[in-house]
Amino acid sequence: YHDLPMSSLYPLKFKPTYQERIWGGSRMHALLNKGICQNGGCGESWELSGVEGHISEVSNGFLAGNDLQELIEIYMGDLVGDRVYEQFGTEFPLLIKFIDAMDDLSIQVHPGDDLSKKRHNAYGKTEMWYVLHADKGSMLNSGFNHPVDREKYLEYFNSGRLTELLHFEEVKDGDVFFIPAGRVHAIGKGLIIAEIQQTSDVTYRIYDYDRKDKHGNLRELHTDLALDAIDFSYKEDYKTKYKPVKNKTAEIVTCDYFCTNIVLFDQPVDKEIAHIDSFVIYICIDGACNIVWDGGSEQVQKGETVLIPASLTEYRLEPTSGETKLLEVHLP
């Protein structure tokens, strides 16, 4: 396909890959039109991934069957943006997932870029959560509930009282939490979450409620590795404040690794993205719309994720089922 005009790039959809997890549920099928894991316990749907061994494969249009990495090798900056290609080469820098927690997830922390590079030759993992659905009373953990130092942390950890130091808070649909690398965190039972993160699969499990896997073994903890990765600082409020504006694009989170906006609309919204020199990802979290560009139209429904190539600089979002809500993600 080297003879194809670059302008023939179009909004790309990918086959989700489902990950069974000990805490996984079965609600993504009903809520997000996802498939069902064969053995139940479908904890994660990886929507768009450049993680080795889990690289997403295109499901629509003439590029169907090619994987994301092959596309970056061929289209380079036309797909991801020139500056993004210069920085990351053929590695796609973000990972998009849906998570369905039927049970509490382990308490964990992700190392930052420097520590990850040194230990795992990988990127760090800064992430954010958008709560798509919360059962009444569902909680999550983000950070500590008062200032803590390494000594105090170890004292509580070693006496089995770690959870007394952690900030747990009840959440509802639409809540957002930004989790920089180093912040201790855990998703609680009853939550369905859209997660946007750096491409990294490095996770240090700190505490897992003494749970056993199906073979009766305690799950592995990474106590010592985690210690150097933890940011012990304290915040008064860990929740991200944002305000959707109808028929406009409103910012939710901007950090060194990604910008995430929310687009809430019941009328067409025109987009012009040449100035950002980055791909754009849309995650449809409510309703449905057509993405219309000079050359075609692609429908996106609730639960679908679509990648807009950087070379597709002008397009329009047209709602097809009343009020529609998209998360819009690109590189800063």
mmCIF file of C-alpha atoms in Angstrom, residues 208-213 216-221:
data_model
loop_
_atom_site.group_PDB
_atom_site.id
_atom_site.type_symbol
_atom_site.label_atom_id
_atom_site.label_comp_id
_atom_site.label_asym_id
_atom_site.label_seq_id
_atom_site.Cartn_x
_atom_site.Cartn_y
_atom_site.Cartn_z
ATOM 1 C CA ASP A 208 -4.399 -7.457 47.798
ATOM 2 C CA TYR A 209 -6.651 -8.169 50.803
ATOM 3 C CA ASP A 210 -4.897 -11.562 51.182
ATOM 4 C CA ARG A 211 -6.821 -12.864 48.173
ATOM 5 C CA LYS A 212 -6.009 -16.217 46.619
ATOM 6 C CA ASP A 213 -6.070 -17.088 42.918
ATOM 7 C CA GLY A 216 -5.213 -21.233 46.096
ATOM 8 C CA ASN A 217 -2.043 -19.117 45.955
ATOM 9 C CA LEU A 218 -1.730 -15.608 47.327
ATOM 10 C CA ARG A 219 -1.137 -13.150 44.501
ATOM 11 C CA GLU A 220 2.369 -11.784 44.175
ATOM 12 C CA LEU A 221 3.090 -8.460 45.889
#
